[in-house]
Amino acid sequence: MGSQFEHLKLPRIINIELPRRSSGGFGGTKRTDVSEHGKQLLDQISSLIEPVKQKPSPFRLDPKLIFKIKVAEKYSFSDNLVTQTGLNVLAREPNKAIVVFSSDNELTEFKKRLENYSQLKDGPKYEYLEAIDELVPLEPQDRIGHLLDIKHLQPGELAALDLELWHTGNRKEMRKYLDDIADVLESLTSATAPMRMSDSYIGDYLCIARIKVTDEILNLLLLEEIVKEIDRPPQPAFETTADYNLPISNFPEIVPPPEDNCGILVIDSGVPRGHPLIAPVLGEAEVFPDAKRKVIQGGPDDVHGHGTSVAGIAIYGNVENCIKQRSFDPTAWLFSARVTDENNKYDEDLLLETQLDEAIYAFIEQYPNCKVINISLGNDEQIYRDGLKQFRLAAKIDEIAYQYQHKNIVFVISAGNAFYEEAESNEQLLTDYPNYLLNKSARIIDPATSAIALTVGSLSFGRGSITEPSDVRRQAIANLSGYPSPFTRTGFGVDGMIKPDVVDFGGDLVLDLSYRESLGLPKVNVLPDSIASVSILTLSKNFNSSLFHICSGTSFAAPRVANLAAQLFTKYPDASSNLIRALIVNSAVLPKEIPPEFQCNSNQSQSQNTKQIENQLAIYGYGQSDLERAMYSAENYVVLSEDNILIPVGKFHIYEIPQLPPEFFEVKGTRVLSITLVFDPPTRPTRGDSYLGVTMEFNLFKGIDRESIVNAYVNASKTDAPDKFAEISMENLKKNNGSGILVDLSPGSNLRKKGTVQRGQVKIFPQSTKYDKGNMILIVSCNRKWANPDEIEMQRYALVASISHSDPQVNLYNRMRLQINQRSDREQERLRGRV
């Protein structure tokens, strides 16, 4: 890119309020056996009530009736209708089952309505109850977490476990439940089995505790109705690293960045405060794993090296370039929160949620410029699968992001590292690459599924190993720049969200093909120790012997994006976290070369190309971000943006993209139009129907007047499905005006609207129609899912649009700026005329 210009403002036209209507809350085919069905449900209520009456709790817990309502196929059953029956919604499962509770252990109101529905009594018919298929209790097996299911407690084993209770919405009540359990554990403790509760956390919808119990006590807890899940705690997974002795003489003095530059908080294994490349840039380092607040061995200093490696990239970006240029100019301040102990494990007595909460609060309250948080830690045993609800740690990160909206924090999280465990030989790692990246075992892990964070996957540099000579027996797997790293984890995320959001360089793996079965060695199903890394250069914790070392992993791709976010915050200190995420994602492009397996081509059918686009998104997200494109416009590249816009839930906003000038179409080259929408809604991990409490989407139209679009959207809002007004509007508009009015952005709306970061792009060809017929109209709409009006009336968002031409001679910027200024002048004149 040549000249650097400031981004332009995206013109907003009008906002229209849509009437809030209720769709009724249930629907489906009428049952013919209403009386019999109602009696069956009453019998099931009796079988739910009796055990709760008869079973005293060994933990002295007040009884709470918790069970599942299974909703019939093709029926819906709204939260509002559940509440009318005297029940409270605790969770919605992805299979439509609703977990409910009642403080009334007789279920009086529910039974009364079922008796009317069954025609046993006269009165209202409560027809909506036909949506219920059956009522079933929760069993102990339902309360066993994934990690505990993989590795059960052995007889006599005393283990640290994470206990989660169903949150009733009453914090005082939840505190009493935890206190009662803690008291009983304390009373049961002995010299051989020191049982206890060492930590707890009660949030708006999370109630968790770290307990240490035997298998016998675990089995008793699994019988408690209030227990949601018990699981083994997570443990961090770290990549291997190697020192790299690079001789540097006459080392330049490190000048700290300006005081108001943005800072990055690295939550990891700590940093060595005395490292000559870290000390001048370090704002503060602290340790957060010790419940007794005794400084653990090493204090905030890094005893493992992972945190140092991540921090080096976070503050310097491309460390290798710094070495080549013999110039280290830090662009961000560093803050470090160490959350692992001297054995590089999480503290056995503390919840990781508590550590995160305390660490983030401590830094962002004390340091207003600490706005980017890098988490390159993941639990590789918590792999996301389609249909699962959100992981707990990822949910906590989203809760923090929402809680601290006013602080405008950007979380950057690594996607995690996967290894092709099904491979039976080294050669198979080469021959099956890159297809195995789409295996279920290679999906992203907790907390990379966080909806409001930027999740980062990894790319290869496309070169040989720094430490190994050129040798035909040593083969890099990816081997080409921009190809996905053979260990990167892939999407999609919760509810089908596009994850990872972006990718950056994280390295490659080199196979030692001299390692063969012919040597009498067994076949391997994991990467053998003899495989060397094709590496990222970064800082070493052992700085007295070596300032630098090498490593590979998604852990080191994430801080490259964190560094980019920090530089954008320094450039735009008043920007919202949504705008920073939008600029990063909007600037992202797919590498020039991607594996043929993921390429689209004209010889394939539309369905084949659709699948290829989905595969590209699952691996690359929206692509690799570019700092200059994110930060500046140029003659042939224009960025239009709006930030901190509040949209009432159930409204839509209208924007205009100024008409593209004739030379944009006449000059040969590649023309790309891109729209990126980013918002930060409330989230809830108990909702399998929608993790996001509010959803947003956008659609772009060309060659049609604004009034036609407004009328279509308003009319659609008056139908029986007001939450589907965008889809209905588009169908009606296409029916009346032809499909050519809708700009066919990729990925399509149905895929991109699932996440909080949404980008749609289109390449414009000379033969493309209607792009030269006036301004384009962009509609941004907002829908309510489960979030109540008293919880959120307005949703904030940021919007970025960019138009680019590959020929630098096309002066797009000045022509569009002139149009926007003229429009602004007309608007000012119109307002003055009203006075």
Short mmCIF file of C-alpha atoms in Angstrom, two decimals, residues 320-747:
data_model
loop_
_atom_site.label_atom_id
_atom_site.label_comp_id
_atom_site.label_asym_id
_atom_site.label_seq_id
_atom_site.Cartn_x
_atom_site.Cartn_y
_atom_site.Cartn_z
CA GLU A 320 13.05 -12.43 13.77
CA ASN A 321 12.80 -9.13 11.89
CA CYS A 322 14.00 -7.26 14.97
CA ILE A 323 17.10 -9.51 15.06
CA LYS A 324 17.77 -9.01 11.34
CA GLN A 325 17.47 -5.24 11.63
CA ARG A 326 19.41 -5.16 14.93
CA SER A 327 16.62 -2.94 16.23
CA PHE A 328 14.12 -3.74 18.98
CA ASP A 329 11.33 -1.17 19.17
CA PRO A 330 8.55 -2.41 21.46
CA THR A 331 5.12 -1.28 20.30
CA ALA A 332 3.17 -2.23 23.45
CA TRP A 333 3.60 -2.38 27.21
CA LEU A 334 3.70 -5.82 28.78
CA PHE A 335 1.75 -6.98 31.82
CA SER A 336 2.12 -10.55 33.05
CA ALA A 337 -0.20 -12.68 35.17
CA ARG A 338 1.31 -16.02 36.11
CA VAL A 339 -1.37 -18.68 36.67
CA THR A 340 0.72 -21.87 36.80
CA ASP A 341 2.82 -23.25 39.65
CA GLU A 342 6.47 -24.33 39.75
CA ASN A 343 5.49 -27.63 38.11
CA ASN A 344 3.71 -25.71 35.36
CA LYS A 345 0.29 -26.93 36.48
CA TYR A 346 -2.75 -24.98 37.55
CA ASP A 347 -3.08 -24.64 41.30
CA GLU A 348 -4.89 -27.67 42.74
CA ASP A 349 -6.87 -25.61 45.23
CA LEU A 350 -7.95 -22.72 42.99
CA LEU A 351 -10.51 -22.45 40.24
CA LEU A 352 -9.04 -21.14 37.00
CA GLU A 353 -12.14 -18.92 36.73
CA THR A 354 -11.16 -17.26 40.03
CA GLN A 355 -7.58 -16.73 38.84
CA LEU A 356 -8.78 -15.12 35.60
CA ASP A 357 -11.27 -12.95 37.43
CA GLU A 358 -8.71 -11.69 39.94
CA ALA A 359 -5.89 -11.22 37.43
CA ILE A 360 -7.96 -9.30 34.90
CA TYR A 361 -9.61 -7.11 37.53
CA ALA A 362 -6.25 -6.28 39.13
CA PHE A 363 -4.62 -5.16 35.88
CA ILE A 364 -7.40 -3.37 34.03
CA GLU A 365 -8.49 -1.42 37.12
CA GLN A 366 -4.95 -0.26 37.89
CA TYR A 367 -3.73 0.25 34.31
CA PRO A 368 -6.31 1.92 32.01
CA ASN A 369 -4.05 1.33 28.97
CA CYS A 370 -4.11 -2.47 29.54
CA LYS A 371 -6.72 -3.34 26.91
CA VAL A 372 -5.52 -6.52 25.18
CA ILE A 373 -5.48 -9.88 26.98
CA ASN A 374 -3.58 -12.78 25.42
CA ILE A 375 -4.44 -16.32 26.55
CA SER A 376 -2.30 -18.97 24.87
CA LEU A 377 -3.45 -21.72 27.22
CA GLY A 378 -5.90 -24.48 26.41
CA ASN A 379 -7.24 -27.75 27.68
CA ASP A 380 -6.61 -30.27 24.91
CA GLU A 381 -8.97 -32.79 26.51
CA GLN A 382 -11.93 -30.43 26.09
CA ILE A 383 -12.42 -30.62 22.31
CA TYR A 384 -15.50 -28.96 20.88
CA ARG A 385 -18.06 -31.16 19.13
CA ASP A 386 -21.13 -30.02 17.19
CA GLY A 387 -24.14 -29.75 19.47
CA LEU A 388 -22.18 -29.22 22.70
CA LYS A 389 -22.90 -26.22 24.86
CA GLN A 390 -20.21 -23.68 25.65
CA PHE A 391 -17.24 -24.73 27.81
CA ARG A 392 -17.06 -23.18 31.27
CA LEU A 393 -13.77 -21.30 30.93
CA ALA A 394 -14.71 -19.88 27.52
CA ALA A 395 -18.05 -18.82 29.03
CA LYS A 396 -16.22 -17.07 31.87
CA ILE A 397 -14.08 -15.12 29.38
CA ASP A 398 -17.24 -14.01 27.54
CA GLU A 399 -18.82 -13.02 30.85
CA ILE A 400 -15.76 -10.89 31.72
CA ALA A 401 -15.75 -9.27 28.26
CA TYR A 402 -19.41 -8.34 28.67
CA GLN A 403 -18.98 -7.22 32.29
CA TYR A 404 -16.09 -4.90 31.33
CA GLN A 405 -17.60 -3.54 28.10
CA HIS A 406 -16.88 -0.03 29.32
CA LYS A 407 -13.16 -0.92 29.58
CA ASN A 408 -13.08 -2.12 25.95
CA ILE A 409 -10.96 -5.22 26.40
CA VAL A 410 -9.99 -7.42 23.45
CA PHE A 411 -9.31 -11.06 24.30
CA VAL A 412 -7.00 -12.97 21.94
CA ILE A 413 -6.93 -16.75 22.39
CA SER A 414 -4.92 -19.45 20.61
CA ALA A 415 -6.92 -22.17 18.85
CA GLY A 416 -4.88 -24.95 20.53
CA ASN A 417 -2.60 -27.63 19.10
CA ALA A 418 -3.74 -30.94 17.66
CA PHE A 419 -1.73 -33.95 16.58
CA TYR A 420 -2.86 -36.51 14.03
CA GLU A 421 -3.09 -39.40 16.46
CA GLU A 422 -4.57 -41.78 13.90
CA ALA A 423 -1.36 -41.68 11.83
CA GLU A 424 0.43 -45.02 11.86
CA SER A 425 3.68 -43.72 10.41
CA ASN A 426 5.59 -40.52 9.79
CA GLU A 427 4.89 -40.79 6.08
CA GLN A 428 1.16 -40.79 6.76
CA LEU A 429 1.49 -37.40 8.43
CA LEU A 430 2.76 -36.11 5.10
CA THR A 431 0.40 -37.99 2.80
CA ASP A 432 -2.78 -37.22 4.79
CA TYR A 433 -1.98 -33.53 5.31
CA PRO A 434 -4.00 -31.27 5.21
CA ASN A 435 -7.22 -33.34 5.24
CA TYR A 436 -6.74 -34.55 8.82
CA LEU A 437 -7.10 -30.94 10.00
CA LEU A 438 -10.83 -31.38 9.42
CA ASN A 439 -11.03 -34.45 11.70
CA LYS A 440 -13.24 -34.15 14.78
CA SER A 441 -10.17 -34.68 16.95
CA ALA A 442 -8.62 -31.50 15.48
CA ARG A 443 -11.46 -29.17 16.49
CA ILE A 444 -10.77 -26.13 18.70
CA ILE A 445 -10.56 -26.55 22.46
CA ASP A 446 -11.61 -24.69 25.61
CA PRO A 447 -11.31 -21.65 25.85
CA ALA A 448 -10.83 -21.03 22.08
CA THR A 449 -14.61 -21.38 21.68
CA SER A 450 -15.12 -18.01 23.42
CA ALA A 451 -17.62 -16.01 21.33
CA ILE A 452 -16.40 -12.48 22.13
CA ALA A 453 -12.66 -13.26 21.91
CA LEU A 454 -10.58 -13.35 18.73
CA THR A 455 -9.50 -16.96 18.25
CA VAL A 456 -6.27 -17.42 16.30
CA GLY A 457 -5.18 -20.43 14.23
CA SER A 458 -1.70 -21.04 12.86
CA LEU A 459 0.13 -20.81 9.51
CA SER A 460 3.45 -22.15 8.28
CA PHE A 461 6.27 -19.84 7.19
CA GLY A 462 7.01 -22.26 4.36
CA ARG A 463 10.70 -22.82 4.87
CA GLY A 464 13.13 -25.35 6.27
CA SER A 465 13.97 -25.66 9.93
CA ILE A 466 16.33 -23.01 11.31
CA THR A 467 18.25 -25.57 13.31
CA GLU A 468 18.38 -28.48 10.85
CA PRO A 469 20.44 -28.71 7.64
CA SER A 470 18.77 -29.34 4.30
CA ASP A 471 18.31 -33.08 4.27
CA VAL A 472 15.95 -35.18 2.16
CA ARG A 473 15.22 -37.26 5.27
CA ARG A 474 13.89 -34.19 7.05
CA GLN A 475 10.62 -33.09 5.50
CA ALA A 476 8.46 -30.17 6.60
CA ILE A 477 4.79 -31.13 6.53
CA ALA A 478 3.16 -27.88 5.35
CA ASN A 479 6.32 -26.63 3.62
CA LEU A 480 4.64 -23.69 1.84
CA SER A 481 4.10 -20.18 3.19
CA GLY A 482 0.49 -19.63 4.23
CA TYR A 483 -0.38 -23.32 4.33
CA PRO A 484 -2.04 -24.23 7.66
CA SER A 485 0.34 -25.47 10.35
CA PRO A 486 -0.04 -29.25 10.68
CA PHE A 487 -0.95 -28.85 14.35
CA THR A 488 -3.48 -25.99 14.12
CA ARG A 489 -6.95 -26.63 15.49
CA THR A 490 -10.00 -25.87 13.40
CA GLY A 491 -13.65 -24.81 13.58
CA PHE A 492 -16.49 -24.41 13.83
CA GLY A 493 -17.40 -23.21 17.33
CA VAL A 494 -20.52 -23.06 19.50
CA ASP A 495 -23.79 -22.84 17.51
CA GLY A 496 -21.72 -23.04 14.31
CA MET A 497 -19.80 -19.77 14.87
CA ILE A 498 -16.91 -19.21 12.48
CA LYS A 499 -13.79 -20.07 14.48
CA PRO A 500 -10.88 -19.45 14.39
CA ASP A 501 -11.56 -15.80 13.54
CA VAL A 502 -8.11 -15.22 11.99
CA VAL A 503 -4.75 -16.96 11.53
CA ASP A 504 -1.11 -15.95 11.79
CA PHE A 505 2.33 -17.54 11.67
CA GLY A 506 2.89 -20.25 14.26
CA GLY A 507 5.37 -22.58 12.53
CA ASP A 508 5.53 -26.01 10.94
CA LEU A 509 6.69 -29.49 11.88
CA VAL A 510 9.62 -31.35 10.35
CA LEU A 511 9.50 -35.14 10.11
CA ASP A 512 12.65 -37.17 10.49
CA LEU A 513 12.04 -39.82 7.84
CA SER A 514 15.06 -41.81 8.97
CA TYR A 515 12.76 -42.92 11.81
CA ARG A 516 11.24 -46.02 10.16
CA GLU A 517 9.47 -49.18 11.06
CA SER A 518 12.24 -51.05 9.19
CA LEU A 519 14.53 -50.22 12.10
CA GLY A 520 12.49 -52.62 14.19
CA LEU A 521 10.72 -49.75 15.95
CA PRO A 522 6.98 -50.00 16.49
CA LYS A 523 4.54 -47.92 14.46
CA VAL A 524 3.67 -44.64 16.11
CA ASN A 525 0.26 -43.04 16.56
CA VAL A 526 1.61 -39.77 17.97
CA LEU A 527 4.40 -37.48 16.86
CA PRO A 528 7.70 -39.07 17.94
CA ASP A 529 10.16 -37.11 20.06
CA SER A 530 12.68 -37.02 17.24
CA ILE A 531 10.54 -34.64 15.13
CA ALA A 532 12.09 -31.17 15.03
CA SER A 533 10.20 -27.88 14.75
CA VAL A 534 10.18 -25.37 11.93
CA SER A 535 10.17 -22.49 14.21
CA ILE A 536 9.10 -19.10 15.43
CA LEU A 537 11.93 -17.07 16.95
CA THR A 538 11.12 -15.44 20.25
CA LEU A 539 12.59 -14.69 23.68
CA SER A 540 14.08 -17.30 26.03
CA LYS A 541 13.56 -17.37 29.79
CA ASN A 542 17.21 -18.53 30.17
CA PHE A 543 18.46 -15.16 29.02
CA ASN A 544 21.86 -15.51 30.72
CA SER A 545 22.76 -18.33 28.36
CA SER A 546 20.54 -17.46 25.39
CA LEU A 547 18.37 -14.42 24.72
CA PHE A 548 16.29 -16.25 22.11
CA HIS A 549 14.84 -19.62 21.38
CA ILE A 550 12.58 -21.36 18.88
CA CYS A 551 9.14 -22.86 19.18
CA SER A 552 6.09 -23.81 17.13
CA GLY A 553 2.43 -23.72 18.06
CA THR A 554 -0.77 -21.72 17.87
CA SER A 555 0.32 -20.22 21.22
CA PHE A 556 2.76 -18.06 19.25
CA ALA A 557 0.33 -17.08 16.48
CA ALA A 558 -2.07 -15.50 19.01
CA PRO A 559 0.35 -12.86 20.39
CA ARG A 560 1.06 -11.64 16.83
CA VAL A 561 -2.63 -10.71 16.64
CA ALA A 562 -2.55 -9.34 20.21
CA ASN A 563 0.33 -7.06 19.15
CA LEU A 564 -1.69 -5.88 16.17
CA ALA A 565 -4.70 -5.15 18.42
CA ALA A 566 -2.49 -3.16 20.81
CA GLN A 567 -1.09 -1.05 17.96
CA LEU A 568 -4.63 -0.32 16.75
CA PHE A 569 -5.69 0.73 20.27
CA THR A 570 -2.64 3.05 20.42
CA LYS A 571 -3.68 4.57 17.08
CA TYR A 572 -7.39 4.74 18.08
CA PRO A 573 -7.43 5.13 21.90
CA ASP A 574 -11.16 5.91 21.97
CA ALA A 575 -12.13 2.89 19.86
CA SER A 576 -14.43 0.25 21.27
CA SER A 577 -13.22 -3.33 21.51
CA ASN A 578 -15.77 -4.09 18.78
CA LEU A 579 -14.12 -1.67 16.34
CA ILE A 580 -10.66 -3.11 17.01
CA ARG A 581 -11.94 -6.62 16.31
CA ALA A 582 -13.74 -5.37 13.21
CA LEU A 583 -10.63 -3.66 11.79
CA ILE A 584 -8.52 -6.78 12.42
CA VAL A 585 -11.01 -9.13 10.75
CA ASN A 586 -11.85 -6.77 7.89
CA SER A 587 -8.13 -6.49 7.03
CA ALA A 588 -7.66 -10.26 6.91
CA VAL A 589 -6.99 -12.03 3.62
CA LEU A 590 -6.50 -15.66 2.67
CA PRO A 591 -2.85 -16.50 1.91
CA LYS A 592 -1.96 -16.37 -1.79
CA GLU A 593 -1.41 -20.13 -1.80
CA ILE A 594 -3.73 -22.52 0.00
CA PRO A 595 -3.86 -26.34 -0.34
CA PRO A 596 -5.72 -27.51 -3.45
CA GLU A 597 -8.06 -29.47 -1.19
CA PHE A 598 -9.55 -26.19 0.06
CA GLN A 599 -9.61 -24.20 -3.19
CA CYS A 600 -12.79 -23.29 -5.05
CA ASN A 601 -12.82 -23.54 -8.83
CA SER A 602 -15.23 -22.92 -11.68
CA ASN A 603 -15.36 -26.62 -12.64
CA GLN A 604 -17.02 -27.55 -9.35
CA SER A 605 -20.72 -27.40 -8.59
CA GLN A 606 -22.08 -24.66 -6.32
CA SER A 607 -22.58 -27.17 -3.49
CA GLN A 608 -18.94 -28.35 -3.83
CA ASN A 609 -17.68 -24.76 -3.72
CA THR A 610 -19.94 -24.03 -0.72
CA LYS A 611 -18.33 -26.95 1.09
CA GLN A 612 -14.85 -25.69 0.15
CA ILE A 613 -15.68 -22.23 1.52
CA GLU A 614 -16.83 -23.86 4.77
CA ASN A 615 -13.55 -25.81 4.95
CA GLN A 616 -11.55 -22.63 4.31
CA LEU A 617 -13.42 -20.86 7.12
CA ALA A 618 -12.94 -23.79 9.51
CA ILE A 619 -9.16 -23.67 8.98
CA TYR A 620 -8.32 -20.03 8.16
CA GLY A 621 -11.28 -18.18 9.64
CA TYR A 622 -11.40 -14.90 7.73
CA GLY A 623 -7.68 -15.06 6.93
CA GLN A 624 -4.43 -13.41 8.04
CA SER A 625 -4.73 -9.83 9.30
CA ASP A 626 -2.65 -6.96 7.97
CA LEU A 627 -1.75 -4.05 10.27
CA GLU A 628 -1.45 -1.42 7.55
CA ARG A 629 -4.82 -2.34 5.97
CA ALA A 630 -6.42 -2.30 9.43
CA MET A 631 -4.90 1.04 10.41
CA TYR A 632 -4.98 3.11 7.21
CA SER A 633 -6.84 3.65 3.97
CA ALA A 634 -5.02 4.34 0.69
CA GLU A 635 -5.78 5.77 -2.78
CA ASN A 636 -7.13 2.43 -4.00
CA TYR A 637 -8.33 1.05 -0.63
CA VAL A 638 -11.05 2.84 1.34
CA VAL A 639 -12.24 1.88 4.82
CA LEU A 640 -15.54 3.32 6.07
CA SER A 641 -16.38 2.75 9.73
CA GLU A 642 -18.90 3.45 12.49
CA ASP A 643 -18.26 2.71 16.16
CA ASN A 644 -20.15 2.52 19.45
CA ILE A 645 -23.53 2.47 17.74
CA LEU A 646 -26.43 1.45 19.97
CA ILE A 647 -29.30 -0.40 18.32
CA PRO A 648 -32.47 -1.18 20.26
CA VAL A 649 -33.13 -4.91 20.14
CA GLY A 650 -35.83 -5.43 17.50
CA LYS A 651 -34.69 -2.54 15.29
CA PHE A 652 -32.69 -2.16 12.12
CA HIS A 653 -30.27 0.54 10.98
CA ILE A 654 -29.69 1.66 7.41
CA TYR A 655 -26.34 2.75 5.95
CA GLU A 656 -25.35 3.94 2.49
CA ILE A 657 -22.16 3.03 0.68
CA PRO A 658 -21.44 5.87 -1.79
CA GLN A 659 -21.66 5.11 -5.48
CA LEU A 660 -18.50 3.59 -6.90
CA PRO A 661 -16.79 5.84 -9.51
CA PRO A 662 -16.65 4.80 -13.21
CA GLU A 663 -12.87 4.16 -13.17
CA PHE A 664 -13.43 1.53 -10.46
CA PHE A 665 -15.15 -0.58 -13.15
CA GLU A 666 -13.16 0.58 -16.20
CA VAL A 667 -9.60 -0.06 -14.96
CA LYS A 668 -8.56 -3.70 -15.06
CA GLY A 669 -7.81 -5.42 -11.76
CA THR A 670 -9.32 -7.19 -8.78
CA ARG A 671 -12.14 -5.34 -7.00
CA VAL A 672 -13.25 -6.41 -3.53
CA LEU A 673 -16.07 -5.12 -1.34
CA SER A 674 -16.07 -6.20 2.31
CA ILE A 675 -18.49 -5.61 5.22
CA THR A 676 -17.64 -6.51 8.83
CA LEU A 677 -20.06 -6.33 11.76
CA VAL A 678 -18.91 -6.93 15.36
CA PHE A 679 -20.96 -6.84 18.58
CA ASP A 680 -20.66 -8.09 22.16
CA PRO A 681 -23.95 -9.57 23.44
CA PRO A 682 -24.79 -11.26 26.74
CA THR A 683 -24.00 -14.98 26.69
CA ARG A 684 -25.07 -18.00 28.72
CA PRO A 685 -23.52 -21.48 28.66
CA THR A 686 -26.73 -23.11 29.94
CA ARG A 687 -28.54 -22.22 26.71
CA GLY A 688 -28.26 -24.95 24.14
CA ASP A 689 -30.86 -23.15 21.99
CA SER A 690 -28.68 -20.04 21.56
CA TYR A 691 -25.47 -19.21 23.42
CA LEU A 692 -25.93 -15.55 22.43
CA GLY A 693 -28.80 -13.69 24.12
CA VAL A 694 -29.01 -11.24 21.21
CA THR A 695 -28.09 -11.84 17.57
CA MET A 696 -27.28 -9.43 14.75
CA GLU A 697 -26.93 -9.69 10.98
CA PHE A 698 -26.49 -7.51 7.90
CA ASN A 699 -27.47 -7.58 4.24
CA LEU A 700 -26.35 -5.38 1.36
CA PHE A 701 -28.55 -4.25 -1.55
CA LYS A 702 -27.79 -2.58 -4.89
CA GLY A 703 -29.88 -1.03 -7.65
CA ILE A 704 -32.93 -0.47 -5.45
CA ASP A 705 -34.28 2.61 -3.68
CA ARG A 706 -34.13 2.96 0.08
CA GLU A 707 -37.90 3.32 0.54
CA SER A 708 -38.60 -0.12 -0.99
CA ILE A 709 -36.20 -1.75 1.45
CA VAL A 710 -37.60 0.11 4.48
CA ASN A 711 -41.16 -0.86 3.56
CA ALA A 712 -40.19 -4.50 3.09
CA TYR A 713 -38.51 -4.68 6.51
CA VAL A 714 -41.37 -2.91 8.30
CA ASN A 715 -43.99 -5.14 6.66
CA ALA A 716 -42.02 -8.28 7.53
CA SER A 717 -41.96 -7.22 11.17
CA LYS A 718 -45.76 -7.36 11.23
CA THR A 719 -45.91 -11.04 10.30
CA ASP A 720 -46.28 -13.98 12.70
CA ALA A 721 -42.49 -14.37 12.79
CA PRO A 722 -41.10 -10.92 13.69
CA ASP A 723 -37.77 -12.47 14.71
CA LYS A 724 -37.31 -13.59 11.10
CA PHE A 725 -37.97 -10.17 9.57
CA ALA A 726 -34.60 -10.03 7.75
CA GLU A 727 -35.16 -13.35 5.92
CA ILE A 728 -38.79 -12.52 5.09
CA SER A 729 -37.82 -9.05 3.83
CA MET A 730 -35.14 -10.42 1.52
CA GLU A 731 -37.45 -13.05 0.06
CA ASN A 732 -40.14 -10.44 -0.65
CA LEU A 733 -37.65 -7.97 -2.11
CA LYS A 734 -36.16 -10.61 -4.43
CA LYS A 735 -39.65 -11.74 -5.46
CA ASN A 736 -40.68 -8.18 -6.40
CA ASN A 737 -37.36 -6.82 -7.73
CA GLY A 738 -35.34 -9.86 -8.85
CA SER A 739 -32.45 -11.59 -7.06
CA GLY A 740 -29.91 -9.16 -8.58
CA ILE A 741 -30.63 -6.54 -5.92
CA LEU A 742 -29.02 -8.58 -3.14
CA VAL A 743 -25.23 -8.48 -3.03
CA ASP A 744 -24.13 -12.10 -2.76
CA LEU A 745 -21.56 -11.80 0.01
CA SER A 746 -19.41 -14.77 1.03
CA PRO A 747 -19.88 -16.51 3.37
#
